[in-house]
PDB file of C-alpha atoms in Angstrom:
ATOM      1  CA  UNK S  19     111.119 101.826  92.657  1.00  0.00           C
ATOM      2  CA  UNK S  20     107.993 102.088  94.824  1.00  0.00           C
ATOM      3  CA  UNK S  21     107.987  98.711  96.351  1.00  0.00           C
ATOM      4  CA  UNK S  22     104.909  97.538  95.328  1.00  0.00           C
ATOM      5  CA  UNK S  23     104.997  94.827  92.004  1.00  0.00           C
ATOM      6  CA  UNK S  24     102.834  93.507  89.866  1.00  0.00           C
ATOM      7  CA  UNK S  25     102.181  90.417  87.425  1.00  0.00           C
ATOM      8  CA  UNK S  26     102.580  90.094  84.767  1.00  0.00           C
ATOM      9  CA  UNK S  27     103.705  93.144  83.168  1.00  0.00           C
ATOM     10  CA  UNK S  28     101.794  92.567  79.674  1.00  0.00           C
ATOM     11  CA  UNK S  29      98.841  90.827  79.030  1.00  0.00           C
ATOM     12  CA  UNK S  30      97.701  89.620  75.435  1.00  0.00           C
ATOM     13  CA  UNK S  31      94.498  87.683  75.607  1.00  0.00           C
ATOM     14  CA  UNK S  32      90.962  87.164  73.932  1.00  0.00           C
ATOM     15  CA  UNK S  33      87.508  88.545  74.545  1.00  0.00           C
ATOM     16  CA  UNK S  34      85.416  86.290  76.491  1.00  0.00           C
ATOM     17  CA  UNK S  35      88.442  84.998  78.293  1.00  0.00           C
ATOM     18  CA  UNK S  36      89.533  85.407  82.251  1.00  0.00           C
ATOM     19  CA  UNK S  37      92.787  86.926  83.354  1.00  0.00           C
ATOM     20  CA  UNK S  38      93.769  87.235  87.089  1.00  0.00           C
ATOM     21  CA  UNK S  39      96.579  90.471  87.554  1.00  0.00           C
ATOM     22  CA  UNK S  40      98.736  90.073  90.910  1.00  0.00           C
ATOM     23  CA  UNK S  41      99.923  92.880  93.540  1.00  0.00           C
ATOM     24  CA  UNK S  42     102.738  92.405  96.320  1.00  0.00           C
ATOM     25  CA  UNK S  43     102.456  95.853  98.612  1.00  0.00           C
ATOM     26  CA  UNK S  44     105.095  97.478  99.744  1.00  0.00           C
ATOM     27  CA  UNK S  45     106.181  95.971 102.999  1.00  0.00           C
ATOM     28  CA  UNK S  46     104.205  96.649 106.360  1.00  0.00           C
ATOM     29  CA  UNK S  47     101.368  98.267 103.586  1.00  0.00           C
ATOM     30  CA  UNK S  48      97.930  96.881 104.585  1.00  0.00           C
ATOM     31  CA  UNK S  49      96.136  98.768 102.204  1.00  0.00           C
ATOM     32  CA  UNK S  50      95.792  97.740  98.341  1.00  0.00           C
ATOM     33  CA  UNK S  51      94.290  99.780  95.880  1.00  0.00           C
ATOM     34  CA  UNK S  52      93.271  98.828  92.258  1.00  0.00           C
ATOM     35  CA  UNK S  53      92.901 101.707  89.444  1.00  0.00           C
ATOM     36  CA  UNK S  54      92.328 101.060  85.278  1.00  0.00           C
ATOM     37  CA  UNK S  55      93.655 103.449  83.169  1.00  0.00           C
ATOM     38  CA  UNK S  56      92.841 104.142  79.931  1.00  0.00           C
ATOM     39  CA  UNK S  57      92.858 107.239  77.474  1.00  0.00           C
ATOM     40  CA  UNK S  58      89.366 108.462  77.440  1.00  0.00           C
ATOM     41  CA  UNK S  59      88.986 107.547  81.121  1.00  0.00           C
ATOM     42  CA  UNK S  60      91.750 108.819  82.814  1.00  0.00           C
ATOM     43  CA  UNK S  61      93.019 106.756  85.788  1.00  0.00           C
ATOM     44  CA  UNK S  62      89.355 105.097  87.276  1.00  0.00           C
ATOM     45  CA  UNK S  63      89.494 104.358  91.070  1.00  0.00           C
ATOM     46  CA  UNK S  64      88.355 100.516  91.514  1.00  0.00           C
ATOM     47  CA  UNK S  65      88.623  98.756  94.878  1.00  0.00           C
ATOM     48  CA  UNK S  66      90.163  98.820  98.081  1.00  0.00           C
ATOM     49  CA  UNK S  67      91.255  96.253 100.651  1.00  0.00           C
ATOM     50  CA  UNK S  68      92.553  96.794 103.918  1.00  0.00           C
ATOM     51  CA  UNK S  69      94.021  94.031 105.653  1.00  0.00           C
ATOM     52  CA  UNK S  70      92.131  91.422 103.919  1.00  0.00           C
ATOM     53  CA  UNK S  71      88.944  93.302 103.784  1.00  0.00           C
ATOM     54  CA  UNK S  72      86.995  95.105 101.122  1.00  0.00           C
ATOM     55  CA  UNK S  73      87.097  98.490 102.156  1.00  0.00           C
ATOM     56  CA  UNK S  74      86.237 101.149  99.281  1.00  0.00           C
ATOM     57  CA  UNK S  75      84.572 100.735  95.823  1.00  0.00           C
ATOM     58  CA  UNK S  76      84.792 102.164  92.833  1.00  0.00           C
ATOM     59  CA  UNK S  77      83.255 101.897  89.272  1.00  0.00           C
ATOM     60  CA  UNK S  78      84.013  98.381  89.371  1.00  0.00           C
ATOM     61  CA  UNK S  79      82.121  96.250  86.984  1.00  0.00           C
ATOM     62  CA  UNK S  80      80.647  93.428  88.115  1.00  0.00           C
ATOM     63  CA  UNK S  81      82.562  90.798  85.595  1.00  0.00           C
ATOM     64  CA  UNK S  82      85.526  92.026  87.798  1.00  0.00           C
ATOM     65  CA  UNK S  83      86.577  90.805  91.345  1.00  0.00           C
ATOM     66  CA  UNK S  84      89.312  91.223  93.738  1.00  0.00           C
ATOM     67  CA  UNK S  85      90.894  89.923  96.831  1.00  0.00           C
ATOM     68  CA  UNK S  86      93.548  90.102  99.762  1.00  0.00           C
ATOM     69  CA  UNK S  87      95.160  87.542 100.818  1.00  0.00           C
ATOM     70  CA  UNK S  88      96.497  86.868 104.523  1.00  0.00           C
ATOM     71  CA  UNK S  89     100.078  87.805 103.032  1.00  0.00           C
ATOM     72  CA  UNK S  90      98.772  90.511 101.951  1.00  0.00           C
ATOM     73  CA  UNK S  91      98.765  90.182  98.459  1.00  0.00           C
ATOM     74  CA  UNK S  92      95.741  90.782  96.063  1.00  0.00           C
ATOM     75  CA  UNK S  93      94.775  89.698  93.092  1.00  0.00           C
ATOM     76  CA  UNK S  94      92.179  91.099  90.371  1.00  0.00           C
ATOM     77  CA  UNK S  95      90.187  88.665  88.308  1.00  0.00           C
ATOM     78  CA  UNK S  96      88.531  89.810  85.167  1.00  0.00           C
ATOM     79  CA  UNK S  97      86.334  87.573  83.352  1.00  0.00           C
ATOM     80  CA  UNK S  98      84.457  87.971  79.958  1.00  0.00           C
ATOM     81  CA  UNK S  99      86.520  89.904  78.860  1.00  0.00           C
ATOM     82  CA  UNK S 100      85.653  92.449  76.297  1.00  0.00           C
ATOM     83  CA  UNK S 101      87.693  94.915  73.901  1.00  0.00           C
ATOM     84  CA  UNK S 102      87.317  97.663  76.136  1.00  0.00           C
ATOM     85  CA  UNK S 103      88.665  96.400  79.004  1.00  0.00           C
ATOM     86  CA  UNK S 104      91.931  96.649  77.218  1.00  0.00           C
ATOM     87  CA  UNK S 105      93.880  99.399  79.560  1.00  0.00           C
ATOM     88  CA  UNK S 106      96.388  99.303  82.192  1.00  0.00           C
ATOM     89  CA  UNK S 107      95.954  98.291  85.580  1.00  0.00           C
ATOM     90  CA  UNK S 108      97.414  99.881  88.819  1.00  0.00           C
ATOM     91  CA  UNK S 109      98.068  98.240  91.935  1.00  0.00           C
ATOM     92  CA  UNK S 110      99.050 100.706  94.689  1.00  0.00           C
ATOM     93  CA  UNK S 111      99.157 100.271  98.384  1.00  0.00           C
ATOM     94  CA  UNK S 112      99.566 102.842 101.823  1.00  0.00           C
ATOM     95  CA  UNK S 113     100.003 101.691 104.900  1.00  0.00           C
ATOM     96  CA  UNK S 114      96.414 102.808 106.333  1.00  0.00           C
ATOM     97  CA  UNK S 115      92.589 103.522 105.241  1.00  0.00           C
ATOM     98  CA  UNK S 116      93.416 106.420 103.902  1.00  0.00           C
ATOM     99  CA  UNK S 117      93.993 107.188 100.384  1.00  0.00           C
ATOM    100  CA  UNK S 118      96.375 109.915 100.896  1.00  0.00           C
ATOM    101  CA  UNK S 119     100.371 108.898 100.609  1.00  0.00           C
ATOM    102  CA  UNK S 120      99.914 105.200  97.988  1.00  0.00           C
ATOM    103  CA  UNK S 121     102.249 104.451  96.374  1.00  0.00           C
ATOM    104  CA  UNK S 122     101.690 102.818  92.557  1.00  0.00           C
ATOM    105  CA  UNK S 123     103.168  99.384  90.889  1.00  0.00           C
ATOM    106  CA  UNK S 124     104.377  99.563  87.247  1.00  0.00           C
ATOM    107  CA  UNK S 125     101.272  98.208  86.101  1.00  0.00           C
ATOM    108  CA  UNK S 126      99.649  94.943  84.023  1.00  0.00           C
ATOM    109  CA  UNK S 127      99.188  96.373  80.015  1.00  0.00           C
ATOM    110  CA  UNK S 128      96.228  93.959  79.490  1.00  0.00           C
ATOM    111  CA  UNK S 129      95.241  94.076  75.500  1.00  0.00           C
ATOM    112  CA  UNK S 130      91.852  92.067  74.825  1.00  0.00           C
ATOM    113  CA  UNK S 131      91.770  91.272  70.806  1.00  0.00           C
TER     114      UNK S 131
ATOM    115  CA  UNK J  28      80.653 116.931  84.708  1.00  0.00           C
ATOM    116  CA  UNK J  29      84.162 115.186  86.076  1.00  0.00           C
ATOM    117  CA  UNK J  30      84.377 115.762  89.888  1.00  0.00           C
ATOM    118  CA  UNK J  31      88.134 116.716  89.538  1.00  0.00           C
ATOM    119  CA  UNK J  32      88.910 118.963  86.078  1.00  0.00           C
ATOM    120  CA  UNK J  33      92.533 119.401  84.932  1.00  0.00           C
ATOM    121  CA  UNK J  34      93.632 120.985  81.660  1.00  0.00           C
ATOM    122  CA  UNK J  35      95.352 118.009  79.848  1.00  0.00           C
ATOM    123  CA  UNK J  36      97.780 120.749  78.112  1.00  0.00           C
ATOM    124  CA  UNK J  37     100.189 119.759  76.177  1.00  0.00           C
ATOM    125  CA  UNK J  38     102.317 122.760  78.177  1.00  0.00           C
ATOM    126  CA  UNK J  39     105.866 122.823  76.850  1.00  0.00           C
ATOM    127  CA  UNK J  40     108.255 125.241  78.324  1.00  0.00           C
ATOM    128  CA  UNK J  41     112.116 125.918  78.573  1.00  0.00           C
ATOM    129  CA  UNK J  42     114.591 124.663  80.754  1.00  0.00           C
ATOM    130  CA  UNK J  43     114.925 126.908  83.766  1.00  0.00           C
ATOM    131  CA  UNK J  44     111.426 128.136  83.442  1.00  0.00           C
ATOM    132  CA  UNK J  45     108.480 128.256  86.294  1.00  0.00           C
ATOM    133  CA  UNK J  46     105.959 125.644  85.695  1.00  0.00           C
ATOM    134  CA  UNK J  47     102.336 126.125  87.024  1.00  0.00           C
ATOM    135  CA  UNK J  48      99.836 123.225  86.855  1.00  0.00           C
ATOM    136  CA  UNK J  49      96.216 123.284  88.083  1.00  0.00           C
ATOM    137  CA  UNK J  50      93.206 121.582  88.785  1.00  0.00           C
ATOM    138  CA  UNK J  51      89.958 122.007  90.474  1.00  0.00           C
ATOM    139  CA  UNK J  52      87.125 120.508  91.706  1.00  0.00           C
ATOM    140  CA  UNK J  53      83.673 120.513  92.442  1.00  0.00           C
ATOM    141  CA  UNK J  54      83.287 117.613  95.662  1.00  0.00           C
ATOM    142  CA  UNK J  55      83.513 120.443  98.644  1.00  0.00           C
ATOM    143  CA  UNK J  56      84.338 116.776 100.766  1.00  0.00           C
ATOM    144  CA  UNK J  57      88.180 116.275  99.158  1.00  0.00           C
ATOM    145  CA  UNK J  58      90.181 117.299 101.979  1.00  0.00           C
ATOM    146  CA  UNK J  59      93.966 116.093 100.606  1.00  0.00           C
ATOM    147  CA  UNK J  60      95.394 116.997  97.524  1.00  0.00           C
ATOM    148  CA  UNK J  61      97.836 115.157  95.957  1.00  0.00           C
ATOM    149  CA  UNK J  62      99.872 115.807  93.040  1.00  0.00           C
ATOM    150  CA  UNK J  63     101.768 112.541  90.988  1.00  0.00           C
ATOM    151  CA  UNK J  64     104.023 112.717  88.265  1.00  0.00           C
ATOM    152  CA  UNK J  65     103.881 109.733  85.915  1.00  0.00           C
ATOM    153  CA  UNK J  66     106.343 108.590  83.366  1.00  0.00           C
ATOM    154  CA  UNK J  67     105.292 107.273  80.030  1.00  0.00           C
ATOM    155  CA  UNK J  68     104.539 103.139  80.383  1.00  0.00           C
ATOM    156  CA  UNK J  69     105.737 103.789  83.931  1.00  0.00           C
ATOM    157  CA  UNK J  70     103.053 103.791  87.347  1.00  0.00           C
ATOM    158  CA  UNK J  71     102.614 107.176  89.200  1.00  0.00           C
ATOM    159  CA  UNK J  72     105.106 108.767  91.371  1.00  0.00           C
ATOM    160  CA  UNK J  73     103.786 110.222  94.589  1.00  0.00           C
ATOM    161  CA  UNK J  74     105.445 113.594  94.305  1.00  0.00           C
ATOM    162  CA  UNK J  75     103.459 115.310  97.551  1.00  0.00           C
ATOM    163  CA  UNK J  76     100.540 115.581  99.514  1.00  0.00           C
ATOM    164  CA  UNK J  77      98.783 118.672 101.524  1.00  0.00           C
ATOM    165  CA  UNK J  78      96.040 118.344 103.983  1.00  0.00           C
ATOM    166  CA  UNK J  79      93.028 121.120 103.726  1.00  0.00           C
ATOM    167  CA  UNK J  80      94.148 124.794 102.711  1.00  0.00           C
ATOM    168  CA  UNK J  81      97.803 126.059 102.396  1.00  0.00           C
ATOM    169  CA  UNK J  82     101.484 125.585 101.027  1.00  0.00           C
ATOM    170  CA  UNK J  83     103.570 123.132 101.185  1.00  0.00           C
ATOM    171  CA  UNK J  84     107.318 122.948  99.508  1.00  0.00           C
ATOM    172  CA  UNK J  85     109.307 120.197  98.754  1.00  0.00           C
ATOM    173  CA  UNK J  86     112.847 121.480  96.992  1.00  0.00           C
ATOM    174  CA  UNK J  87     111.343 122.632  93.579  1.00  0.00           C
ATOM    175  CA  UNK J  88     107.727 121.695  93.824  1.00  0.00           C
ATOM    176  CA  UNK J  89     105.208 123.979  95.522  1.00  0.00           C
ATOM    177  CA  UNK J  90     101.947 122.903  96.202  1.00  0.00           C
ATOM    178  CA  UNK J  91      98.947 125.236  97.049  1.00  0.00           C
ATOM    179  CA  UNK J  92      95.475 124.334  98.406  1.00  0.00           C
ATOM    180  CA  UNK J  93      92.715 127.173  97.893  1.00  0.00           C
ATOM    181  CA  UNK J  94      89.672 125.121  99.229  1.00  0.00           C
ATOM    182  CA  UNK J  95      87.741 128.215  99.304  1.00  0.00           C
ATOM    183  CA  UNK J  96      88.107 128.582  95.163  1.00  0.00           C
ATOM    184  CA  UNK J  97      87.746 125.033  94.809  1.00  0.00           C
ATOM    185  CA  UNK J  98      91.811 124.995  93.157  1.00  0.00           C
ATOM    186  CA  UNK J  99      94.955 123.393  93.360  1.00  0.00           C
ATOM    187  CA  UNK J 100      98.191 124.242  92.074  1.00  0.00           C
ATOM    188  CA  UNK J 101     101.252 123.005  91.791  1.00  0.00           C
ATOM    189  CA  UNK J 102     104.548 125.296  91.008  1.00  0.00           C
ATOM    190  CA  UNK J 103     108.024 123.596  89.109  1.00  0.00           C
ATOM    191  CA  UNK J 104     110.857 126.380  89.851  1.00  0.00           C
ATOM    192  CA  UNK J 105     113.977 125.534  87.726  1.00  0.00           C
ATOM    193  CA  UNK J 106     112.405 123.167  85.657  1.00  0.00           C
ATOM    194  CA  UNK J 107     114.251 120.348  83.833  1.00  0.00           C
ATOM    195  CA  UNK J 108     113.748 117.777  80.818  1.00  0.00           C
ATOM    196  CA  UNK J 109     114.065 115.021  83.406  1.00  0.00           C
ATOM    197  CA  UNK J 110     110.502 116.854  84.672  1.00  0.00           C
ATOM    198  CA  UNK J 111     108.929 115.909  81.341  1.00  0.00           C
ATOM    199  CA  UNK J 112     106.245 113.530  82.389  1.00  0.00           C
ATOM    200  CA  UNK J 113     101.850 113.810  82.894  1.00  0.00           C
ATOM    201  CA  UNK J 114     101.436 115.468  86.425  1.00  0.00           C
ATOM    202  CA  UNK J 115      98.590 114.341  87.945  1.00  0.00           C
ATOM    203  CA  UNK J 116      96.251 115.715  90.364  1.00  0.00           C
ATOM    204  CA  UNK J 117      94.066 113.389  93.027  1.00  0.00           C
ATOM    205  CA  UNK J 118      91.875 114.251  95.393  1.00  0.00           C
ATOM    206  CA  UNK J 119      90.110 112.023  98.559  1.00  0.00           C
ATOM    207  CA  UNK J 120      88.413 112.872 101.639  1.00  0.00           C
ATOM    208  CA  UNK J 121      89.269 112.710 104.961  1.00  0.00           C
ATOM    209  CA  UNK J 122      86.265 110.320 105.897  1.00  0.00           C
ATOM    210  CA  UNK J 123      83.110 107.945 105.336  1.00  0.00           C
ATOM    211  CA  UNK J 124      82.641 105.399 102.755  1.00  0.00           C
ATOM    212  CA  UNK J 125      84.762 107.372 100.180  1.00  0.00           C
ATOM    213  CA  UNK J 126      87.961 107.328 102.562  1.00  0.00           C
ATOM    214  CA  UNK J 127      89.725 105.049 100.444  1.00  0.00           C
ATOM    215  CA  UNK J 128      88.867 106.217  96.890  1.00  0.00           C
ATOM    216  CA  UNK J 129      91.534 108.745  95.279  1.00  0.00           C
ATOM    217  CA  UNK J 130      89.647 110.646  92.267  1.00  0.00           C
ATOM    218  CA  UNK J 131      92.477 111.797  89.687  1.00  0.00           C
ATOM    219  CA  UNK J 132      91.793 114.602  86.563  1.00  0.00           C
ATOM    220  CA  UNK J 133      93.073 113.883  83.604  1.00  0.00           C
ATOM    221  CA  UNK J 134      96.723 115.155  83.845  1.00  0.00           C
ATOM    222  CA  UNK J 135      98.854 117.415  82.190  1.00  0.00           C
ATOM    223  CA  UNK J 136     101.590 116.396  79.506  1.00  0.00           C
ATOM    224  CA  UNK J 137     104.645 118.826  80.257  1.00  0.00           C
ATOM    225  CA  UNK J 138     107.353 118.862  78.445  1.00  0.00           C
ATOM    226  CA  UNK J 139     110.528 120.763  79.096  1.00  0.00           C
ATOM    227  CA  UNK J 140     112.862 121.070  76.540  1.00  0.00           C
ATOM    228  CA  UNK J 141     116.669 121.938  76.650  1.00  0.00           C
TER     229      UNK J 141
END
């Protein structure tokens, strides 16, 4: 167990909808990552917050959006959804700015139909 | 072409044997290597990190930085089933606006069979 979780574990929802996933870091973590991962892609680098900034950026599209929260916690919203965002999605978190040493949820399976 | 290039395998090998897994890369930034072993349905593990150029050993896993040849390795001695999983190698560098961003190849499926 890593320390960092994640809500919900599966996702089953319809194109065109919105979903919000939820990260807790690990504790005294002030760094939270998001990452998709899907077979053709591999596991895709996102965002990064640090302490309740946005920090790093990734191939994020712009339908998606995240935040940190003063508790730390983040959430990623994605909205209009479409079949292909159908993948899993990675919260990790490391105690710094650097991406060296995070350490990975279990993941949201989101399926779009 | 991918920034970070790793041979997605399937590599299956015997119990006991020495497992080699590479990757390399093209961004002459990436200054740490990682290497993560992920479960199936299951998040990545953090197995280790190295900084720049060298070795570093943790019990069975070796990991070796050539920055110079652009290539990463890392070495399974003794390997087990429990080691069946996708390795996975990342990459980030050490500064600037990228800092943050881990860039991951594809991984390798090993499986090690009894």
């Amino acid at each position: 167990d890593s320390g960092v979780t994640q809500t919900p574990k599966h996702l089953i929802t319809a194109t065109g909808q919105r979903v919000t996933l939820r990260c807790s870091p690990r504790s005294g973590d002030l760094s939270v990552y998001w990452y998709q991962q899907s077979l053709d892609q591999g596991l895709q680098f996102l965002i990064q917050y640090y302490n309740g900034e946005e920090r790093a950026k990734g191939n994020i599209l712009e339908r998606f959006s995240a935040q940190q929260f003063p508790d730390l916690h983040s959430e990623l919203n994605l909205s209009s959804l479409e079949l292909g965002d159908s993948a899993l999605y990675f919260c990790a978190s490391s105690k710094g700015l650097a991406a060296y040493e995070q350490y990975f949820g279990p993941g949201t399976r989101l399926t779009v139909t | 072409q991918k920034e970070v290039e790793q041979d997605p395998g399937p590599l299956s090998v015997p119990e006991g044997a020495i497992v080699s897994l590479n990757c390399t890369y093209s961004n002459s930034a990436f200054q740490y290597f990682m290497w993560y072993r992920q479960y199936s349905r299951k998040g990545p593990e953090l197995l280790m990190y190295t900084y720049s150029s060298g070795n570093k050993e943790d019990g069975r896993f070796t990991a070796q930085v050539d920055k110079s040849s652009k290539y990463i390795s890392l070495f399974i001695r003794d390997s087990q089933p429990s080691d069946s999983a996708t390795y996975l190698c990342a990459m980030s560098s050490a500064g600037g606006t990228s800092y943050g961003k881990l860039t991951f190849g594809q991984g390798t499926i090993l499986t090690v069979h009894p």
